[in-house]
């Protein structure tokens, strides 16, 4: 079971900022920006690479919520939504998550 599943099940604490039937958003424990949230689906998908056609609606929901949550957090001038898919690009928790970052000038990549 991933750390994030434990957060969903309330077995581990987290600063939750948004929740609905399908997803949860909480503050990243190692923030890289003044606002750094993680948005995760409640069902277990290891990474974006492992998502499939059955997850189409859920993925759309997550991206629209990412934007809504970013605005709720005051990121009106802009934000980044990033997902690391695979260990080789830095994924460390194998439960699909979108980083929502903002509140300072961010570089790319
Ligand atoms: P990634 O490297 O893309 O897999 O990002 C994983 C992120 O998860 C990383 O920024 C740190 C964060 N993280 C790891 N463990 C915990 C935890 O227990 N609580 C919270 N809130 N964040 C965590």
mmCIF file with all atom_site columns, C-alpha atoms and ligand atoms in Angstrom:
data_model
loop_
_atom_site.group_PDB
_atom_site.id
_atom_site.type_symbol
_atom_site.label_atom_id
_atom_site.label_alt_id
_atom_site.label_comp_id
_atom_site.label_asym_id
_atom_site.label_entity_id
_atom_site.label_seq_id
_atom_site.pdbx_PDB_ins_code
_atom_site.Cartn_x
_atom_site.Cartn_y
_atom_site.Cartn_z
_atom_site.occupancy
_atom_site.B_iso_or_equiv
_atom_site.pdbx_formal_charge
_atom_site.auth_seq_id
_atom_site.auth_comp_id
_atom_site.auth_asym_id
_atom_site.auth_atom_id
_atom_site.pdbx_PDB_model_num
ATOM   1   C CA  . UNK A 1 1   ? 0.000   0.000  0.000   1.00 0.00 ? 1   UNK A CA  1
ATOM   2   C CA  . UNK A 1 2   ? 1.414   3.443  -0.934  1.00 0.00 ? 2   UNK A CA  1
ATOM   3   C CA  . UNK A 1 3   ? 1.868   6.290  1.508   1.00 0.00 ? 3   UNK A CA  1
ATOM   4   C CA  . UNK A 1 4   ? -0.824  8.195  -0.354  1.00 0.00 ? 4   UNK A CA  1
ATOM   5   C CA  . UNK A 1 5   ? -3.369  5.404  0.108   1.00 0.00 ? 5   UNK A CA  1
ATOM   6   C CA  . UNK A 1 6   ? -2.706  5.705  3.840   1.00 0.00 ? 6   UNK A CA  1
ATOM   7   C CA  . UNK A 1 7   ? -3.447  9.436  3.602   1.00 0.00 ? 7   UNK A CA  1
ATOM   8   C CA  . UNK A 1 8   ? -6.711  8.671  1.770   1.00 0.00 ? 8   UNK A CA  1
ATOM   9   C CA  . UNK A 1 9   ? -7.629  6.172  4.486   1.00 0.00 ? 9   UNK A CA  1
ATOM   10  C CA  . UNK A 1 10  ? -6.636  8.658  7.217   1.00 0.00 ? 10  UNK A CA  1
ATOM   11  C CA  . UNK A 1 11  ? -3.978  6.296  8.537   1.00 0.00 ? 11  UNK A CA  1
ATOM   12  C CA  . UNK A 1 12  ? -1.393  9.036  7.987   1.00 0.00 ? 12  UNK A CA  1
ATOM   13  C CA  . UNK A 1 13  ? -1.975  12.736 8.662   1.00 0.00 ? 13  UNK A CA  1
ATOM   14  C CA  . UNK A 1 14  ? -1.857  15.339 5.898   1.00 0.00 ? 14  UNK A CA  1
ATOM   15  C CA  . UNK A 1 15  ? -2.951  18.929 5.433   1.00 0.00 ? 15  UNK A CA  1
ATOM   16  C CA  . UNK A 1 16  ? -5.909  18.283 3.177   1.00 0.00 ? 16  UNK A CA  1
ATOM   17  C CA  . UNK A 1 17  ? -7.160  21.260 1.166   1.00 0.00 ? 17  UNK A CA  1
ATOM   18  C CA  . UNK A 1 18  ? -9.722  19.566 -1.080  1.00 0.00 ? 18  UNK A CA  1
ATOM   19  C CA  . UNK A 1 19  ? -11.616 16.299 -1.220  1.00 0.00 ? 19  UNK A CA  1
ATOM   20  C CA  . UNK A 1 20  ? -14.442 14.831 -3.244  1.00 0.00 ? 20  UNK A CA  1
ATOM   21  C CA  . UNK A 1 21  ? -15.676 11.384 -4.218  1.00 0.00 ? 21  UNK A CA  1
ATOM   22  C CA  . UNK A 1 22  ? -12.840 10.840 -6.681  1.00 0.00 ? 22  UNK A CA  1
ATOM   23  C CA  . UNK A 1 23  ? -9.787  12.736 -5.452  1.00 0.00 ? 23  UNK A CA  1
ATOM   24  C CA  . UNK A 1 24  ? -7.887  14.341 -2.623  1.00 0.00 ? 24  UNK A CA  1
ATOM   25  C CA  . UNK A 1 25  ? -5.498  17.316 -2.547  1.00 0.00 ? 25  UNK A CA  1
ATOM   26  C CA  . UNK A 1 26  ? -3.063  17.967 0.274   1.00 0.00 ? 26  UNK A CA  1
ATOM   27  C CA  . UNK A 1 27  ? 0.112   19.919 0.991   1.00 0.00 ? 27  UNK A CA  1
ATOM   28  C CA  . UNK A 1 28  ? 3.376   18.341 -0.117  1.00 0.00 ? 28  UNK A CA  1
ATOM   29  C CA  . UNK A 1 29  ? 5.583   17.477 2.852   1.00 0.00 ? 29  UNK A CA  1
ATOM   30  C CA  . UNK A 1 30  ? 8.693   18.806 1.036   1.00 0.00 ? 30  UNK A CA  1
ATOM   31  C CA  . UNK A 1 31  ? 7.381   21.972 -0.641  1.00 0.00 ? 31  UNK A CA  1
ATOM   32  C CA  . UNK A 1 32  ? 9.299   23.295 -3.660  1.00 0.00 ? 32  UNK A CA  1
ATOM   33  C CA  . UNK A 1 33  ? 7.241   26.489 -3.848  1.00 0.00 ? 33  UNK A CA  1
ATOM   34  C CA  . UNK A 1 34  ? 5.105   28.623 -1.488  1.00 0.00 ? 34  UNK A CA  1
ATOM   35  C CA  . UNK A 1 35  ? 2.114   26.634 -2.722  1.00 0.00 ? 35  UNK A CA  1
ATOM   36  C CA  . UNK A 1 36  ? 2.903   22.980 -3.391  1.00 0.00 ? 36  UNK A CA  1
ATOM   37  C CA  . UNK A 1 37  ? -0.024  20.590 -3.342  1.00 0.00 ? 37  UNK A CA  1
ATOM   38  C CA  . UNK A 1 38  ? -0.444  17.008 -4.426  1.00 0.00 ? 38  UNK A CA  1
ATOM   39  C CA  . UNK A 1 39  ? -3.663  16.010 -6.157  1.00 0.00 ? 39  UNK A CA  1
ATOM   40  C CA  . UNK A 1 40  ? -4.350  12.285 -6.205  1.00 0.00 ? 40  UNK A CA  1
ATOM   41  C CA  . UNK A 1 41  ? -7.132  9.975  -7.349  1.00 0.00 ? 41  UNK A CA  1
ATOM   42  C CA  . UNK A 1 42  ? -8.721  7.872  -4.618  1.00 0.00 ? 42  UNK A CA  1
ATOM   43  C CA  . UNK A 1 43  ? -8.315  4.734  -6.695  1.00 0.00 ? 43  UNK A CA  1
ATOM   44  C CA  . UNK A 1 44  ? -4.834  3.283  -6.908  1.00 0.00 ? 44  UNK A CA  1
ATOM   45  C CA  . UNK A 1 45  ? -3.092  3.927  -10.235 1.00 0.00 ? 45  UNK A CA  1
ATOM   46  C CA  . UNK A 1 46  ? 0.678   3.667  -9.959  1.00 0.00 ? 46  UNK A CA  1
ATOM   47  C CA  . UNK A 1 47  ? 1.528   6.413  -12.447 1.00 0.00 ? 47  UNK A CA  1
ATOM   48  C CA  . UNK A 1 48  ? 0.212   8.213  -15.517 1.00 0.00 ? 48  UNK A CA  1
ATOM   49  C CA  . UNK A 1 49  ? 1.916   5.543  -17.627 1.00 0.00 ? 49  UNK A CA  1
ATOM   50  C CA  . UNK A 1 50  ? -0.389  2.976  -16.064 1.00 0.00 ? 50  UNK A CA  1
ATOM   51  C CA  . UNK A 1 51  ? -3.582  4.926  -16.667 1.00 0.00 ? 51  UNK A CA  1
ATOM   52  C CA  . UNK A 1 52  ? -5.801  3.642  -19.460 1.00 0.00 ? 52  UNK A CA  1
ATOM   53  C CA  . UNK A 1 53  ? -9.006  4.356  -21.374 1.00 0.00 ? 53  UNK A CA  1
ATOM   54  C CA  . UNK A 1 54  ? -11.058 3.422  -18.299 1.00 0.00 ? 54  UNK A CA  1
ATOM   55  C CA  . UNK A 1 55  ? -9.532  6.374  -16.466 1.00 0.00 ? 55  UNK A CA  1
ATOM   56  C CA  . UNK A 1 56  ? -10.370 8.986  -19.117 1.00 0.00 ? 56  UNK A CA  1
ATOM   57  C CA  . UNK A 1 57  ? -13.137 10.682 -17.157 1.00 0.00 ? 57  UNK A CA  1
ATOM   58  C CA  . UNK A 1 58  ? -11.145 10.566 -13.924 1.00 0.00 ? 58  UNK A CA  1
ATOM   59  C CA  . UNK A 1 59  ? -8.094  12.161 -15.569 1.00 0.00 ? 59  UNK A CA  1
ATOM   60  C CA  . UNK A 1 60  ? -10.260 14.965 -16.955 1.00 0.00 ? 60  UNK A CA  1
ATOM   61  C CA  . UNK A 1 61  ? -11.752 15.472 -13.503 1.00 0.00 ? 61  UNK A CA  1
ATOM   62  C CA  . UNK A 1 62  ? -8.289  15.680 -11.919 1.00 0.00 ? 62  UNK A CA  1
ATOM   63  C CA  . UNK A 1 63  ? -7.023  18.300 -14.363 1.00 0.00 ? 63  UNK A CA  1
ATOM   64  C CA  . UNK A 1 64  ? -10.106 20.470 -14.000 1.00 0.00 ? 64  UNK A CA  1
ATOM   65  C CA  . UNK A 1 65  ? -9.863  20.187 -10.214 1.00 0.00 ? 65  UNK A CA  1
ATOM   66  C CA  . UNK A 1 66  ? -6.154  21.078 -10.367 1.00 0.00 ? 66  UNK A CA  1
ATOM   67  C CA  . UNK A 1 67  ? -7.089  24.384 -11.978 1.00 0.00 ? 67  UNK A CA  1
ATOM   68  C CA  . UNK A 1 68  ? -9.973  25.006 -9.561  1.00 0.00 ? 68  UNK A CA  1
ATOM   69  C CA  . UNK A 1 69  ? -7.803  24.246 -6.511  1.00 0.00 ? 69  UNK A CA  1
ATOM   70  C CA  . UNK A 1 70  ? -4.960  26.429 -7.834  1.00 0.00 ? 70  UNK A CA  1
ATOM   71  C CA  . UNK A 1 71  ? -7.376  29.344 -8.042  1.00 0.00 ? 71  UNK A CA  1
ATOM   72  C CA  . UNK A 1 72  ? -8.770  28.570 -4.588  1.00 0.00 ? 72  UNK A CA  1
ATOM   73  C CA  . UNK A 1 73  ? -5.191  28.789 -3.319  1.00 0.00 ? 73  UNK A CA  1
ATOM   74  C CA  . UNK A 1 74  ? -4.799  32.251 -4.841  1.00 0.00 ? 74  UNK A CA  1
ATOM   75  C CA  . UNK A 1 75  ? -2.646  31.224 -7.791  1.00 0.00 ? 75  UNK A CA  1
ATOM   76  C CA  . UNK A 1 76  ? -4.468  33.533 -10.182 1.00 0.00 ? 76  UNK A CA  1
ATOM   77  C CA  . UNK A 1 77  ? -1.329  34.698 -11.962 1.00 0.00 ? 77  UNK A CA  1
ATOM   78  C CA  . UNK A 1 78  ? -0.294  31.164 -12.879 1.00 0.00 ? 78  UNK A CA  1
ATOM   79  C CA  . UNK A 1 79  ? 0.617   27.696 -11.675 1.00 0.00 ? 79  UNK A CA  1
ATOM   80  C CA  . UNK A 1 80  ? 2.304   24.515 -12.786 1.00 0.00 ? 80  UNK A CA  1
ATOM   81  C CA  . UNK A 1 81  ? 0.780   21.037 -12.850 1.00 0.00 ? 81  UNK A CA  1
ATOM   82  C CA  . UNK A 1 82  ? 3.415   18.330 -13.056 1.00 0.00 ? 82  UNK A CA  1
ATOM   83  C CA  . UNK A 1 83  ? 3.388   14.577 -12.830 1.00 0.00 ? 83  UNK A CA  1
ATOM   84  C CA  . UNK A 1 84  ? 6.469   12.389 -12.664 1.00 0.00 ? 84  UNK A CA  1
ATOM   85  C CA  . UNK A 1 85  ? 5.809   9.059  -14.313 1.00 0.00 ? 85  UNK A CA  1
ATOM   86  C CA  . UNK A 1 86  ? 8.543   6.528  -13.624 1.00 0.00 ? 86  UNK A CA  1
ATOM   87  C CA  . UNK A 1 87  ? 11.520  6.256  -11.314 1.00 0.00 ? 87  UNK A CA  1
ATOM   88  C CA  . UNK A 1 88  ? 13.916  7.465  -14.032 1.00 0.00 ? 88  UNK A CA  1
ATOM   89  C CA  . UNK A 1 89  ? 12.288  10.931 -14.042 1.00 0.00 ? 89  UNK A CA  1
ATOM   90  C CA  . UNK A 1 90  ? 12.030  11.220 -10.278 1.00 0.00 ? 90  UNK A CA  1
ATOM   91  C CA  . UNK A 1 91  ? 8.796   9.524  -9.263  1.00 0.00 ? 91  UNK A CA  1
ATOM   92  C CA  . UNK A 1 92  ? 9.212   8.413  -5.677  1.00 0.00 ? 92  UNK A CA  1
ATOM   93  C CA  . UNK A 1 93  ? 5.643   7.607  -4.641  1.00 0.00 ? 93  UNK A CA  1
ATOM   94  C CA  . UNK A 1 94  ? 3.904   5.072  -6.860  1.00 0.00 ? 94  UNK A CA  1
ATOM   95  C CA  . UNK A 1 95  ? 0.380   6.380  -6.625  1.00 0.00 ? 95  UNK A CA  1
ATOM   96  C CA  . UNK A 1 96  ? -0.522  8.766  -9.471  1.00 0.00 ? 96  UNK A CA  1
ATOM   97  C CA  . UNK A 1 97  ? -0.207  12.377 -8.306  1.00 0.00 ? 97  UNK A CA  1
ATOM   98  C CA  . UNK A 1 98  ? -0.202  15.806 -9.864  1.00 0.00 ? 98  UNK A CA  1
ATOM   99  C CA  . UNK A 1 99  ? 2.003   18.413 -8.242  1.00 0.00 ? 99  UNK A CA  1
ATOM   100 C CA  . UNK A 1 100 ? 0.309   21.835 -8.211  1.00 0.00 ? 100 UNK A CA  1
ATOM   101 C CA  . UNK A 1 101 ? 2.948   24.517 -7.765  1.00 0.00 ? 101 UNK A CA  1
ATOM   102 C CA  . UNK A 1 102 ? 2.890   28.280 -7.579  1.00 0.00 ? 102 UNK A CA  1
ATOM   103 C CA  . UNK A 1 103 ? 3.392   31.414 -5.547  1.00 0.00 ? 103 UNK A CA  1
ATOM   104 C CA  . UNK A 1 104 ? 6.832   32.240 -6.957  1.00 0.00 ? 104 UNK A CA  1
ATOM   105 C CA  . UNK A 1 105 ? 8.551   32.467 -10.332 1.00 0.00 ? 105 UNK A CA  1
ATOM   106 C CA  . UNK A 1 106 ? 9.064   28.881 -11.457 1.00 0.00 ? 106 UNK A CA  1
ATOM   107 C CA  . UNK A 1 107 ? 11.509  27.621 -14.017 1.00 0.00 ? 107 UNK A CA  1
ATOM   108 C CA  . UNK A 1 108 ? 10.956  25.041 -16.690 1.00 0.00 ? 108 UNK A CA  1
ATOM   109 C CA  . UNK A 1 109 ? 12.043  22.260 -16.799 1.00 0.00 ? 109 UNK A CA  1
HETATM 110 P P1  . LIG B 2 .   ? 7.314   12.422 -6.816  1.00 0.00 ? 1   LIG B P1  1
HETATM 111 O O1  . LIG B 2 .   ? 8.779   12.612 -6.600  1.00 0.00 ? 1   LIG B O1  1
HETATM 112 O O2  . LIG B 2 .   ? 6.824   13.084 -8.077  1.00 0.00 ? 1   LIG B O2  1
HETATM 113 O O3  . LIG B 2 .   ? 6.898   10.960 -6.697  1.00 0.00 ? 1   LIG B O3  1
HETATM 114 O O4  . LIG B 2 .   ? 6.626   13.219 -5.635  1.00 0.00 ? 1   LIG B O4  1
HETATM 115 C C1  . LIG B 2 .   ? 6.327   12.672 -4.397  1.00 0.00 ? 1   LIG B C1  1
HETATM 116 C C2  . LIG B 2 .   ? 6.049   13.828 -3.462  1.00 0.00 ? 1   LIG B C2  1
HETATM 117 O O5  . LIG B 2 .   ? 5.380   13.320 -2.336  1.00 0.00 ? 1   LIG B O5  1
HETATM 118 C C3  . LIG B 2 .   ? 7.291   14.542 -2.952  1.00 0.00 ? 1   LIG B C3  1
HETATM 119 O O6  . LIG B 2 .   ? 7.262   15.902 -3.386  1.00 0.00 ? 1   LIG B O6  1
HETATM 120 C C4  . LIG B 2 .   ? 7.189   14.458 -1.435  1.00 0.00 ? 1   LIG B C4  1
HETATM 121 C C5  . LIG B 2 .   ? 5.757   14.051 -1.204  1.00 0.00 ? 1   LIG B C5  1
HETATM 122 N N1  . LIG B 2 .   ? 5.541   13.173 -0.076  1.00 0.00 ? 1   LIG B N1  1
HETATM 123 C C6  . LIG B 2 .   ? 6.177   11.998 0.183   1.00 0.00 ? 1   LIG B C6  1
HETATM 124 N N2  . LIG B 2 .   ? 5.698   11.439 1.303   1.00 0.00 ? 1   LIG B N2  1
HETATM 125 C C7  . LIG B 2 .   ? 4.728   12.279 1.773   1.00 0.00 ? 1   LIG B C7  1
HETATM 126 C C8  . LIG B 2 .   ? 3.879   12.237 2.911   1.00 0.00 ? 1   LIG B C8  1
HETATM 127 O O7  . LIG B 2 .   ? 3.874   11.326 3.732   1.00 0.00 ? 1   LIG B O7  1
HETATM 128 N N3  . LIG B 2 .   ? 3.044   13.313 3.069   1.00 0.00 ? 1   LIG B N3  1
HETATM 129 C C9  . LIG B 2 .   ? 2.986   14.337 2.173   1.00 0.00 ? 1   LIG B C9  1
HETATM 130 N N4  . LIG B 2 .   ? 2.126   15.313 2.425   1.00 0.00 ? 1   LIG B N4  1
HETATM 131 N N5  . LIG B 2 .   ? 3.777   14.398 1.104   1.00 0.00 ? 1   LIG B N5  1
HETATM 132 C C10 . LIG B 2 .   ? 4.642   13.383 0.904   1.00 0.00 ? 1   LIG B C10 1
#
